[in-house]
Amino acid sequence: MLSFLRRLLFSTAGKFIALALLVVIAIAFALGDVMHLGQSGAPAGGALVQVGDAKVTEQELRARIKSAFERVRQEQQMLDMTQFVNSGGFDQVLEQVINSLVIEQFAQQQGMAVSKASVDGEIASIPAFQGIDGRFDQAKFDQLLAREGITADQLRADVRRETLNQWLIAPTLTGVEVPSKLALPYASLLLERRKGTVGFVPLSAIDPGKAPTDAEVKAFYDRNATRYTLPERRVIRYAIVAPSRFAAVSKATDAEIADAYKQKAAEYAPSTKRSLTQLVVADQKMAEGIAAKVKAGASLSDAAKAAGLQASTVDSADKATLARDTSQAIADAAFAAQQGALVGPLRSPLGWHIVRVEKVTQVPGKTLAQVRGTLAEEIAKRKEAEALADLRAKIDGAVGDNATFDEAVAEAKVEAKTTDPLFADGRTMDSGQAQPDPAIAQIAQGGFAMDASDDPQLIPIGQDGGFALIKTERVIAAAPRPLADIKPRVAADLIRDRQLQGARKAAAAILAEVNKGTPIADAMRKSGLRLPPLQPLDASRAQLAQMGQQLPPPVRLMFSMAEKKAKMTEAPQGAGYFIIWLDQIERGDAKGNDALIQQTRGQLGQILGNEFAEQFVAALRKSVGVKRNEAAIAQLKAQLAGRASAD
């Protein structure tokens, strides 16, 4: 069974990251990052890629990339399409699409097929398409697909491909057994320990030099334009409709309050609540025996325990609820009995009930005056919700009839506003790191999900049923901030860069001395700089595996060095340079450590399975045949990255 929001990771290097095809259902492609294993040549019919008999069109690839981009932006709100493409997103999505089609084409060649009933059953099991009763909801299905701009046939095709992918790829990932002798040296590596010393050349030890000239600042700015590039911003027109808009016309009248009170007469009438102790027994004779013991003086709880059972308590039960949970006859008997009386055994579908009335509480009724405020509030909220729904339907209908933003706003008589240029998280240039207004943040999120050419859209606002009509008015592409606005910052960055280069030069000189045989302490002193004292390093390879990226860079580098050698590496955030001297390697020996060997066997089995899967897909690509129109692909990539026009 395919899982919702599933991601398949097929290697420790991050290969084969599964691409979720749809934002809502997130059905994954697998083996997505096997790069450039296909055959060369141009596809037929103007397609970007031809995989066997299947084609990848520009429209389809655009849609896939946009979908992937929107998902990533849910976690990285400041990301724009240019950054997504330049960071490899375009290539990854393209390769995932190709590999999915390769697997599908190969499966078809081998006569493999997924039945429509199987696909539909898989779709029906996706929680996003289920109603509150846990069953498939056709209306919800249609609504979600319409919102994502895909058809049911496209969804079925994605599910079918994923199923074929599971059939073909999963066997290569599982069942790989690694002998203990092969795992032993790798397990021993985890027990290896290394000791050394680290020196540090911080920026503060380097003379910043003279103040940079305007020409130097300008040249540095030009070389580092991406450092000062603002993410994409958008100007969005919007009109918010909140329930409070209808507060004045939604006030409850005296007649409505009186009618509501009448409809809830049973709820507000005097009633009786009873606290009960109850025991349900499957056998009638056993139930009669327990009841006899209780009538003889034993408590119902003690009599139940003696029979290996446990009684339950029901506090402040009303008759209707008790009848629903047991039977009408049991409820009638329990509410007719006096306090302290024993009722039963009486039969229900659950078994034989023995009920003891522990407490009888008389609940007085409520007058109209007592509940008037509550009823008035309930009526007002209901009327507000109805008016809100009516106006939403009116605006939605107008947009559906191709009304413009201005026409829809005018017809609905709501106030239209225009945002300042917004980043994807709702902030503006002037707001800094301050959190944006929640409503504006939602408007920004909706606006960034649209193209400037899209029709106006309705989006929810807040948690009270409010909504907004939005339209992306203008897209401001990512671009460097003007030098005049950030000149002091650029000058400071230039000075810091000078110091970083100086720190690198000094660290390189120290490194050279150490590798010639000079003790690291002496080499640090010979630099003539005021440097922090040396620090000892002592760690095991197991710590390296456990801490991962949290491990300090010098410790991580120490495990890729030869003994009695030195290396250097840049400190995080450009704070300077480390020089690491590896003094000693203590070899590990995992002989007799069965738990560690077994763990290593499992990890090596996964790695080998990943390798088998990679080679299998490579072979499938050669067998099926992949032809790429590299010129068209490059043009689309450039367009999405903002480096070329749509022409």
XYZ file of C-alpha atoms in Angstrom, residues 30-345:
316
model
C 11.515 6.869 -6.834
C 15.114 6.755 -7.988
C 14.887 10.357 -9.041
C 18.507 11.441 -8.940
C 20.215 8.946 -11.264
C 21.687 11.506 -13.613
C 22.544 11.422 -17.305
C 22.450 7.679 -17.866
C 20.271 7.832 -21.007
C 21.152 7.810 -24.655
C 21.811 10.904 -26.667
C 19.765 12.066 -29.600
C 16.795 14.363 -30.153
C 13.236 13.292 -29.313
C 10.597 13.273 -31.991
C 7.585 15.537 -32.242
C 9.059 18.579 -30.528
C 9.068 16.986 -27.045
C 11.769 17.840 -24.525
C 12.457 14.185 -23.801
C 11.313 10.932 -25.366
C 11.390 7.809 -23.191
C 10.592 4.780 -25.277
C 7.162 5.551 -26.696
C 6.398 8.217 -24.074
C 7.171 11.934 -24.331
C 7.795 14.658 -21.801
C 6.370 17.931 -23.082
C 7.361 21.404 -21.994
C 3.915 21.945 -20.457
C 4.146 18.785 -18.370
C 7.661 19.526 -17.156
C 6.699 23.108 -16.261
C 3.804 21.772 -14.187
C 6.012 19.232 -12.416
C 8.664 21.820 -11.616
C 6.111 24.323 -10.369
C 4.529 21.686 -8.137
C 7.902 20.669 -6.690
C 8.883 24.310 -6.195
C 5.677 25.110 -4.304
C 6.243 22.183 -1.957
C 9.813 23.222 -1.194
C 8.665 26.802 -0.637
C 6.266 25.655 2.064
C 9.390 24.981 4.135
C 11.588 27.756 2.686
C 9.233 30.676 2.228
C 11.859 33.066 0.862
C 12.806 30.704 -1.965
C 12.063 31.888 -5.500
C 12.031 29.989 -8.785
C 15.452 31.313 -9.823
C 17.048 29.990 -6.644
C 15.192 26.686 -6.992
C 16.460 26.185 -10.547
C 20.013 27.322 -9.804
C 20.254 24.983 -6.790
C 19.541 21.957 -8.979
C 15.777 21.672 -8.606
C 15.130 21.765 -12.350
C 17.595 18.969 -13.116
C 16.365 16.819 -10.262
C 12.724 17.056 -11.290
C 13.564 16.337 -14.922
C 15.570 13.236 -14.020
C 12.802 12.025 -11.702
C 10.220 12.377 -14.456
C 12.481 10.523 -16.913
C 13.239 7.693 -14.506
C 9.578 7.231 -13.654
C 8.701 6.955 -17.345
C 11.634 4.585 -17.922
C 10.301 2.221 -15.283
C 6.767 2.464 -16.668
C 7.910 1.807 -20.250
C 10.012 -1.185 -19.225
C 7.123 -2.608 -17.205
C 4.812 -2.298 -20.202
C 7.364 -4.034 -22.415
C 7.389 -6.940 -19.972
C 3.586 -7.170 -19.968
C 3.133 -5.760 -16.465
C -0.083 -3.840 -15.785
C -1.891 -2.275 -12.836
C -5.647 -2.706 -12.855
C -7.965 0.291 -12.677
C -9.596 -1.207 -9.577
C -6.208 -1.365 -7.842
C -5.419 2.238 -8.749
C -8.823 3.487 -7.626
C -8.500 1.550 -4.384
C -5.144 3.174 -3.758
C -6.571 6.626 -4.384
C -9.549 5.928 -2.103
C -7.121 5.047 0.714
C -5.413 8.456 0.598
C -6.515 10.398 3.708
C -6.706 13.696 1.814
C -9.623 12.327 -0.206
C -11.577 10.920 2.749
C -14.499 12.480 4.578
C -15.016 12.631 8.319
C -16.398 9.081 8.217
C -13.103 7.777 6.823
C -14.631 6.903 3.470
C -13.740 8.220 0.028
C -15.445 11.582 -0.578
C -16.007 12.269 -4.280
C -16.745 15.962 -3.708
C -13.540 16.422 -1.713
C -11.613 14.506 -4.377
C -12.929 16.757 -7.157
C -12.276 19.893 -5.106
C -8.655 19.032 -4.307
C -7.819 18.020 -7.860
C -9.380 21.218 -9.194
C -7.365 23.273 -6.717
C -4.128 21.599 -7.817
C -4.996 21.873 -11.513
C -4.756 18.172 -12.314
C -7.214 15.658 -13.698
C -8.288 12.311 -12.320
C -6.578 10.591 -15.259
C -3.279 12.330 -14.448
C -3.576 11.230 -10.837
C -4.308 7.637 -11.873
C -1.273 7.679 -14.149
C 0.923 8.826 -11.266
C -0.418 6.097 -8.966
C 0.046 3.478 -11.667
C 3.670 4.533 -12.232
C 4.400 4.486 -8.521
C 2.924 0.985 -8.206
C 5.041 -0.296 -11.084
C 8.030 1.426 -9.510
C 7.423 -0.461 -6.260
C 7.115 -3.766 -8.052
C 10.345 -3.323 -10.004
C 12.598 -1.389 -7.615
C 11.654 -2.658 -4.149
C 13.122 -6.157 -4.713
C 16.532 -4.645 -5.480
C 16.549 -2.756 -2.172
C 15.726 -5.604 0.193
C 17.155 -8.973 1.000
C 20.818 -8.050 0.454
C 22.836 -10.132 2.915
C 26.364 -9.034 3.816
C 28.707 -11.644 5.375
C 30.011 -10.922 8.842
C 33.621 -11.087 7.620
C 32.898 -8.324 5.121
C 31.184 -6.213 7.801
C 33.950 -6.693 10.388
C 36.467 -4.123 9.048
C 33.711 -1.545 8.633
C 32.461 -2.197 12.161
C 36.012 -1.864 13.439
C 36.249 1.537 11.783
C 33.461 2.770 14.071
C 35.648 1.941 17.060
C 38.635 3.849 15.663
C 39.804 6.775 17.791
C 41.869 9.767 16.702
C 43.748 12.376 18.667
C 45.237 15.628 17.508
C 45.482 19.380 17.970
C 43.705 22.317 16.376
C 44.882 25.887 15.969
C 42.727 28.802 14.886
C 43.469 31.939 12.871
C 40.495 34.276 13.519
C 39.612 37.331 11.475
C 40.332 39.531 14.473
C 44.011 38.571 14.201
C 44.268 40.111 10.714
C 44.814 43.831 10.061
C 41.701 45.126 8.190
C 43.826 47.575 6.193
C 42.794 50.991 4.866
C 39.202 51.983 4.234
C 38.198 50.744 0.769
C 37.774 53.233 -2.060
C 34.514 53.680 -3.936
C 35.983 51.804 -6.903
C 36.971 48.875 -4.708
C 33.504 48.760 -3.142
C 31.870 48.844 -6.571
C 34.095 46.046 -7.873
C 33.407 43.909 -4.817
C 29.665 44.529 -5.181
C 29.767 43.470 -8.843
C 31.691 40.291 -8.042
C 29.307 39.330 -5.257
C 25.973 40.459 -6.670
C 24.201 37.268 -5.563
C 25.109 38.027 -1.945
C 23.025 41.189 -2.119
C 20.177 39.829 -4.211
C 16.693 40.254 -2.825
C 14.337 37.307 -3.305
C 11.371 37.712 -5.583
C 8.650 40.057 -4.321
C 5.061 40.481 -5.358
C 2.465 43.234 -5.222
C -0.923 41.692 -4.478
C -4.367 43.219 -4.640
C -6.767 41.868 -2.064
C -10.150 42.345 -0.441
C -10.758 40.724 2.945
C -14.241 39.696 4.062
C -14.570 38.843 7.760
C -17.662 37.658 9.682
C -17.660 40.962 11.580
C -18.779 42.660 8.341
C -22.250 41.225 8.963
C -22.397 41.802 12.725
C -24.863 44.679 12.504
C -27.344 42.859 10.265
C -26.967 39.502 12.033
C -28.261 40.479 15.474
C -30.898 38.103 16.784
C -34.470 39.387 17.042
C -36.807 38.641 19.949
C -38.846 36.355 17.711
C -35.770 34.373 16.626
C -34.663 33.983 20.236
C -38.123 32.809 21.308
C -38.256 30.333 18.421
C -34.804 28.962 19.268
C -35.838 28.546 22.897
C -38.914 26.639 21.799
C -36.857 24.340 19.573
C -34.567 23.555 22.517
C -37.380 23.129 25.004
C -36.299 19.588 25.885
C -32.728 20.736 26.514
C -33.811 23.534 28.851
C -36.556 21.573 30.654
C -35.989 20.228 34.203
C -34.167 16.885 34.085
C -32.697 14.132 36.196
C -29.071 13.018 36.141
C -27.953 9.740 37.669
C -24.566 8.398 38.678
C -24.453 4.647 38.100
C -22.234 1.628 38.670
C -22.647 -0.885 35.870
C -21.458 -4.402 35.098
C -21.964 -6.206 31.797
C -21.853 -10.031 31.944
C -21.990 -12.343 28.934
C -23.693 -15.231 30.802
C -27.191 -14.809 32.293
C -26.675 -17.269 35.170
C -23.424 -15.575 36.190
C -25.186 -12.213 36.054
C -28.007 -13.495 38.259
C -25.474 -14.885 40.756
C -23.636 -11.556 40.977
C -26.922 -9.682 41.398
C -27.904 -12.020 44.241
C -24.619 -11.301 46.061
C -25.195 -7.554 45.721
C -28.729 -7.843 47.056
C -27.319 -9.808 49.967
C -25.123 -6.885 50.925
C -21.996 -7.036 48.812
C -20.963 -4.028 46.701
C -21.297 -4.378 42.945
C -17.572 -3.677 42.489
C -16.550 -6.398 44.983
C -18.956 -8.924 43.506
C -17.594 -8.181 40.033
C -13.974 -8.637 41.188
C -14.817 -11.954 42.821
C -16.077 -13.126 39.420
C -12.939 -11.870 37.652
C -14.744 -8.871 36.183
C -14.626 -5.106 36.691
C -17.566 -2.755 37.119
C -17.581 0.684 35.484
C -18.989 3.984 36.708
C -21.118 6.466 34.784
C -21.277 9.982 36.281
C -24.193 12.341 35.670
C -25.782 10.219 32.956
C -28.966 11.363 31.250
C -31.621 8.928 30.146
C -31.214 9.445 26.407
C -27.453 8.830 26.516
C -27.845 5.721 28.665
C -30.488 4.356 26.272
C -28.173 4.922 23.337
C -25.259 3.182 25.052
C -27.271 0.235 26.425
C -30.963 -0.142 25.560
C -34.186 1.736 26.130
C -35.406 -0.880 28.597
C -32.279 -0.580 30.749
C -32.495 3.237 30.701
C -36.179 3.159 31.645
C -35.480 0.806 34.556
C -32.452 2.737 35.821
C -34.275 6.064 35.779
C -37.369 4.576 37.444
C -35.385 3.096 40.364
C -34.654 4.886 43.640
C -31.201 5.912 44.797
C -29.328 2.849 46.065
C -31.530 0.385 44.153
C -30.157 -2.437 41.976
C -31.513 -2.910 38.470
C -31.146 -6.087 36.423
C -29.897 -8.300 35.100
